Each structure stands twice: as structure tokens, then as C-alpha cells.
Amino acid sequence: MTNLRAAVRALPVAAENNAGYDRNRYFGQWNDQNRDCQNTRAEVLVSESRVAPKYTTSRQCTVANGKWVTTFDNRTHTSASTVQIDHMVPVHEAWGSGARAWTQARRVAFYNDLGYAGSLSAQTSRLNSSKQASGPEQWLPPANVCLYIAQWATVKARWRLTVDKAEKAALIRHADKCAPMRLSITRA
């Protein structure tokens, strides 16, 4: 356990290098880790729905409806088609922060990380699209900024990713405005 302010200050600094980035080639797609027919997107939707989800077929592979409250804006959604699954640390950011040196298997594991609930989350499509590959030095959600900073720092530490100088300065600035928060970081 560590606190948020210490966690952001402990992140190692390095210049970001995005040379050679190709999302589909190096990170793959949603996979079905436990072979139950639900890919990572479906697993996130099931785990975050506040009601029992409904599926597109009786096999229960693809989620159709549920109830999701997106943390970027606190909006409620009932159709799976109105939310996207956000990578807290976008894959482009991960690539430039150390993932380019990983094995293909490790990059696919990052892309499909169900080991920490803050790695992937259902978010409003509009805000997820506006975030794109931006870090906290360029983009913040309209709601729950401290949660966003805590999850960002946890994912970066979990995967041993670096931060650039501007990113670290933004993380420290925002973390210092947050109420004390404890983080539990399990390395991937």
C-alpha cells in the first residue's frame, strides 16, 4: 500500500518514444482469456454493470444491455453500444512509455488487463474519443479527477511504465489537490 502523492512521485521519468507504434500489430484485440466466449470488452461490461446484464444471444457471449455509470462524467448508460472500453493508460501512451520493449505476449496482456479494475472501464463514447491517447498533462475528465489520477498512477506503476516530465508534473499537481488516498499496486 502507498498513498497517491507518493505513488506519482515514485514514477520513473523518461522521454516518451512512440517510434514504430502500430496498435493492431503490437497489442492485438480483445481476447477471451478464460475461454467462456466473453472477450475482454464483455468481461468489463459484465463486471461494471450495476444490474444483471442482458445478452444478444442465449450463449451470453456479447452484452446488449445493463446499467453502467461512467466515471469520466457520472452518466448512466443502459445500452452496451453507448459505451466504449477505455484503456486508462492508452496503448499509444504505454508504447511510448516502455511497452515498445516488451514481448508481444506482455503487450497483449496489457491490452486485456482484467487484473486491476482501473485498467479498463466502460466510458462515455464521446469522452473516450476526446481523450484518445492523451495523458493527464493534456486531458482530464470532467468528473472524478482524483480517481482518474489514482488509476493512471496505479496502471503506470503496475506495468512499470515511465512518465515524461510534463506528465509527472501534471500528476503531482493534481495529486496534491486530492484528499489523501491509499493505493494498492500489484505488479503485472
mmCIF file of C-alpha atoms in Angstrom:
data_model
loop_
_atom_site.group_PDB
_atom_site.id
_atom_site.type_symbol
_atom_site.label_atom_id
_atom_site.label_comp_id
_atom_site.label_asym_id
_atom_site.label_seq_id
_atom_site.Cartn_x
_atom_site.Cartn_y
_atom_site.Cartn_z
ATOM 1 C CA MET A 1 0.000 0.000 0.000
ATOM 2 C CA THR A 2 1.138 3.500 -0.781
ATOM 3 C CA ASN A 3 -0.514 6.869 -0.934
ATOM 4 C CA LEU A 4 -1.375 8.705 -4.138
ATOM 5 C CA ARG A 5 1.104 11.545 -3.648
ATOM 6 C CA ALA A 6 3.990 9.148 -3.018
ATOM 7 C CA ALA A 7 2.944 6.917 -5.919
ATOM 8 C CA VAL A 8 3.038 9.702 -8.519
ATOM 9 C CA ARG A 9 6.365 10.972 -7.207
ATOM 10 C CA ALA A 10 7.845 7.448 -7.426
ATOM 11 C CA LEU A 11 7.066 7.003 -11.134
ATOM 12 C CA PRO A 12 10.322 6.934 -13.135
ATOM 13 C CA VAL A 13 10.835 9.733 -15.670
ATOM 14 C CA ALA A 14 11.964 9.100 -19.249
ATOM 15 C CA ALA A 15 11.336 10.769 -22.576
ATOM 16 C CA GLU A 16 8.429 9.230 -24.449
ATOM 17 C CA ASN A 17 9.348 7.376 -27.643
ATOM 18 C CA ASN A 18 6.443 6.435 -29.913
ATOM 19 C CA ALA A 19 8.502 5.412 -32.954
ATOM 20 C CA GLY A 20 7.077 2.366 -34.727
ATOM 21 C CA TYR A 21 3.720 2.365 -32.917
ATOM 22 C CA ASP A 22 1.034 0.164 -34.513
ATOM 23 C CA ARG A 23 -1.882 -0.657 -32.193
ATOM 24 C CA ASN A 24 -3.279 -3.650 -34.069
ATOM 25 C CA ARG A 25 0.106 -5.179 -34.847
ATOM 26 C CA TYR A 26 1.625 -4.878 -31.371
ATOM 27 C CA PHE A 27 -1.332 -5.040 -28.977
ATOM 28 C CA GLY A 28 -3.886 -7.192 -30.789
ATOM 29 C CA GLN A 29 -7.590 -7.197 -29.995
ATOM 30 C CA TRP A 30 -9.894 -8.111 -27.128
ATOM 31 C CA ASN A 31 -9.337 -11.763 -26.288
ATOM 32 C CA ASP A 32 -11.220 -14.404 -24.326
ATOM 33 C CA GLN A 33 -8.748 -15.214 -21.560
ATOM 34 C CA ASN A 34 -10.881 -17.765 -19.706
ATOM 35 C CA ARG A 35 -12.465 -19.275 -22.847
ATOM 36 C CA ASP A 36 -16.048 -18.647 -21.716
ATOM 37 C CA CYS A 37 -16.920 -16.928 -25.057
ATOM 38 C CA GLN A 38 -16.858 -13.443 -23.460
ATOM 39 C CA ASN A 39 -13.989 -11.304 -24.696
ATOM 40 C CA THR A 40 -12.360 -8.644 -22.525
ATOM 41 C CA ARG A 41 -14.907 -5.990 -23.564
ATOM 42 C CA ALA A 42 -17.765 -8.244 -22.448
ATOM 43 C CA GLU A 43 -15.980 -9.135 -19.194
ATOM 44 C CA VAL A 44 -15.588 -5.425 -18.325
ATOM 45 C CA LEU A 45 -19.227 -4.714 -19.169
ATOM 46 C CA VAL A 46 -20.412 -7.638 -17.023
ATOM 47 C CA SER A 47 -18.216 -6.691 -14.058
ATOM 48 C CA GLU A 48 -19.185 -2.999 -14.118
ATOM 49 C CA SER A 49 -22.920 -3.353 -14.749
ATOM 50 C CA ARG A 50 -24.982 -2.395 -11.720
ATOM 51 C CA VAL A 51 -27.740 -4.787 -12.794
ATOM 52 C CA ALA A 52 -27.628 -8.277 -14.273
ATOM 53 C CA PRO A 53 -26.682 -7.707 -17.912
ATOM 54 C CA LYS A 54 -28.756 -8.919 -20.833
ATOM 55 C CA TYR A 55 -27.048 -10.564 -23.784
ATOM 56 C CA THR A 56 -27.524 -10.623 -27.549
ATOM 57 C CA THR A 57 -27.966 -14.430 -27.566
ATOM 58 C CA SER A 58 -28.662 -17.258 -25.123
ATOM 59 C CA ARG A 59 -24.937 -18.203 -25.181
ATOM 60 C CA GLN A 60 -24.246 -14.982 -23.235
ATOM 61 C CA CYS A 61 -21.132 -14.017 -25.170
ATOM 62 C CA THR A 62 -21.974 -10.429 -26.108
ATOM 63 C CA VAL A 63 -23.572 -7.929 -23.740
ATOM 64 C CA ALA A 64 -26.537 -5.957 -25.082
ATOM 65 C CA ASN A 65 -27.867 -4.073 -22.057
ATOM 66 C CA GLY A 66 -27.055 -3.360 -18.425
ATOM 67 C CA LYS A 67 -26.523 -0.291 -16.273
ATOM 68 C CA TRP A 68 -23.187 1.488 -16.372
ATOM 69 C CA VAL A 69 -22.265 4.712 -14.600
ATOM 70 C CA THR A 70 -19.251 6.120 -16.412
ATOM 71 C CA THR A 71 -16.662 7.637 -14.082
ATOM 72 C CA PHE A 72 -15.479 10.317 -16.515
ATOM 73 C CA ASP A 73 -18.869 12.065 -16.312
ATOM 74 C CA ASN A 74 -21.118 10.151 -13.856
ATOM 75 C CA ARG A 75 -23.645 9.451 -16.626
ATOM 76 C CA THR A 76 -25.817 6.350 -16.639
ATOM 77 C CA HIS A 77 -25.972 4.155 -19.749
ATOM 78 C CA THR A 78 -28.211 1.149 -20.337
ATOM 79 C CA SER A 79 -27.103 0.076 -23.818
ATOM 80 C CA ALA A 80 -23.685 -1.516 -24.264
ATOM 81 C CA SER A 81 -23.443 0.175 -27.651
ATOM 82 C CA THR A 82 -23.332 3.623 -25.999
ATOM 83 C CA VAL A 83 -20.106 2.966 -24.087
ATOM 84 C CA GLN A 84 -16.555 2.203 -25.110
ATOM 85 C CA ILE A 85 -13.979 0.349 -23.060
ATOM 86 C CA ASP A 86 -11.270 2.817 -22.136
ATOM 87 C CA HIS A 87 -7.664 1.850 -21.516
ATOM 88 C CA MET A 88 -6.858 4.090 -18.541
ATOM 89 C CA VAL A 89 -3.344 4.417 -19.909
ATOM 90 C CA PRO A 90 -3.915 4.415 -23.675
ATOM 91 C CA VAL A 91 -1.947 1.825 -25.617
ATOM 92 C CA HIS A 92 -0.165 4.562 -27.601
ATOM 93 C CA GLU A 93 0.963 6.101 -24.281
ATOM 94 C CA ALA A 94 2.019 2.675 -22.990
ATOM 95 C CA TRP A 95 4.034 2.040 -26.155
ATOM 96 C CA GLY A 96 5.957 5.289 -25.740
ATOM 97 C CA SER A 97 6.416 4.714 -22.002
ATOM 98 C CA GLY A 98 8.096 1.329 -22.204
ATOM 99 C CA ALA A 99 5.786 -1.186 -23.886
ATOM 100 C CA ARG A 100 7.716 -0.978 -27.156
ATOM 101 C CA ALA A 101 10.460 -3.017 -25.427
ATOM 102 C CA TRP A 102 8.038 -5.675 -24.163
ATOM 103 C CA THR A 103 7.300 -9.053 -25.678
ATOM 104 C CA GLN A 104 4.208 -9.355 -27.828
ATOM 105 C CA ALA A 105 2.579 -11.502 -25.129
ATOM 106 C CA ARG A 106 3.114 -8.793 -22.485
ATOM 107 C CA ARG A 107 1.605 -6.112 -24.746
ATOM 108 C CA VAL A 108 -1.457 -8.302 -25.397
ATOM 109 C CA ALA A 109 -1.742 -8.878 -21.630
ATOM 110 C CA PHE A 110 -1.663 -5.096 -21.054
ATOM 111 C CA TYR A 111 -4.333 -4.572 -23.719
ATOM 112 C CA ASN A 112 -6.591 -7.133 -21.999
ATOM 113 C CA ASP A 113 -5.698 -6.410 -18.347
ATOM 114 C CA LEU A 114 -8.510 -7.661 -16.116
ATOM 115 C CA GLY A 115 -6.181 -7.971 -13.112
ATOM 116 C CA TYR A 116 -6.791 -4.392 -11.941
ATOM 117 C CA ALA A 117 -10.290 -2.928 -12.286
ATOM 118 C CA GLY A 118 -8.915 0.547 -13.033
ATOM 119 C CA SER A 119 -7.006 -0.597 -16.134
ATOM 120 C CA LEU A 120 -10.106 -0.898 -18.300
ATOM 121 C CA SER A 121 -13.503 0.717 -17.791
ATOM 122 C CA ALA A 122 -16.740 1.466 -19.593
ATOM 123 C CA GLN A 123 -16.815 5.159 -20.511
ATOM 124 C CA THR A 124 -18.975 7.551 -22.459
ATOM 125 C CA SER A 125 -18.014 7.188 -26.114
ATOM 126 C CA ARG A 126 -17.706 10.961 -26.631
ATOM 127 C CA LEU A 127 -15.279 11.437 -23.728
ATOM 128 C CA ASN A 128 -13.262 8.334 -24.535
ATOM 129 C CA SER A 129 -12.919 9.636 -28.091
ATOM 130 C CA SER A 130 -11.871 13.085 -26.864
ATOM 131 C CA LYS A 131 -9.259 11.538 -24.553
ATOM 132 C CA GLN A 132 -7.735 9.396 -27.317
ATOM 133 C CA ALA A 133 -4.031 8.870 -26.492
ATOM 134 C CA SER A 134 -3.766 11.899 -24.201
ATOM 135 C CA GLY A 135 -2.222 11.812 -20.758
ATOM 136 C CA PRO A 136 -3.226 13.865 -17.712
ATOM 137 C CA GLU A 137 -0.984 16.726 -18.850
ATOM 138 C CA GLN A 138 -3.286 17.166 -21.880
ATOM 139 C CA TRP A 139 -6.700 15.822 -20.860
ATOM 140 C CA LEU A 140 -8.746 15.359 -17.695
ATOM 141 C CA PRO A 141 -12.273 14.013 -17.289
ATOM 142 C CA PRO A 142 -14.993 16.470 -16.246
ATOM 143 C CA ALA A 143 -15.699 14.388 -13.098
ATOM 144 C CA ASN A 144 -13.700 12.285 -10.629
ATOM 145 C CA VAL A 145 -10.281 13.743 -11.445
ATOM 146 C CA CYS A 146 -8.666 12.286 -8.313
ATOM 147 C CA LEU A 147 -9.906 8.788 -9.169
ATOM 148 C CA TYR A 148 -8.567 9.259 -12.708
ATOM 149 C CA ILE A 149 -5.123 10.341 -11.413
ATOM 150 C CA ALA A 150 -5.040 7.445 -8.933
ATOM 151 C CA GLN A 151 -5.938 4.878 -11.587
ATOM 152 C CA TRP A 152 -3.458 6.373 -14.067
ATOM 153 C CA ALA A 153 -0.640 6.193 -11.498
ATOM 154 C CA THR A 154 -1.629 2.659 -10.479
ATOM 155 C CA VAL A 155 -1.595 1.390 -14.073
ATOM 156 C CA LYS A 156 1.750 3.080 -14.764
ATOM 157 C CA ALA A 157 3.278 1.523 -11.614
ATOM 158 C CA ARG A 158 1.555 -1.856 -12.156
ATOM 159 C CA TRP A 159 3.122 -2.213 -15.595
ATOM 160 C CA ARG A 160 6.414 -0.463 -14.699
ATOM 161 C CA LEU A 161 5.824 2.260 -17.289
ATOM 162 C CA THR A 162 7.647 5.581 -17.267
ATOM 163 C CA VAL A 163 6.250 9.104 -17.352
ATOM 164 C CA ASP A 164 7.672 12.087 -19.200
ATOM 165 C CA LYS A 165 8.429 15.353 -17.390
ATOM 166 C CA ALA A 166 5.184 17.130 -18.334
ATOM 167 C CA GLU A 167 3.102 14.084 -17.375
ATOM 168 C CA LYS A 168 4.821 13.757 -13.995
ATOM 169 C CA ALA A 169 4.378 17.477 -13.248
ATOM 170 C CA ALA A 170 0.648 17.205 -14.054
ATOM 171 C CA LEU A 171 0.266 14.076 -11.930
ATOM 172 C CA ILE A 172 1.941 15.736 -8.951
ATOM 173 C CA ARG A 173 -0.060 18.950 -9.373
ATOM 174 C CA HIS A 174 -3.384 17.088 -9.470
ATOM 175 C CA ALA A 175 -2.499 14.512 -6.785
ATOM 176 C CA ASP A 176 -1.550 17.305 -4.388
ATOM 177 C CA LYS A 177 -5.105 18.702 -4.728
ATOM 178 C CA CYS A 178 -6.715 15.349 -3.886
ATOM 179 C CA ALA A 179 -7.732 14.160 -0.447
ATOM 180 C CA PRO A 180 -5.323 11.547 0.931
ATOM 181 C CA MET A 181 -5.855 8.300 -0.942
ATOM 182 C CA ARG A 182 -4.322 4.850 -0.438
ATOM 183 C CA LEU A 183 -3.341 2.807 -3.494
ATOM 184 C CA SER A 184 -2.784 -0.917 -3.649
ATOM 185 C CA ILE A 185 -0.465 -1.661 -6.552
ATOM 186 C CA THR A 186 0.010 -5.231 -7.727
ATOM 187 C CA ARG A 187 2.704 -5.585 -10.374
ATOM 188 C CA ALA A 188 1.701 -7.243 -13.616
#
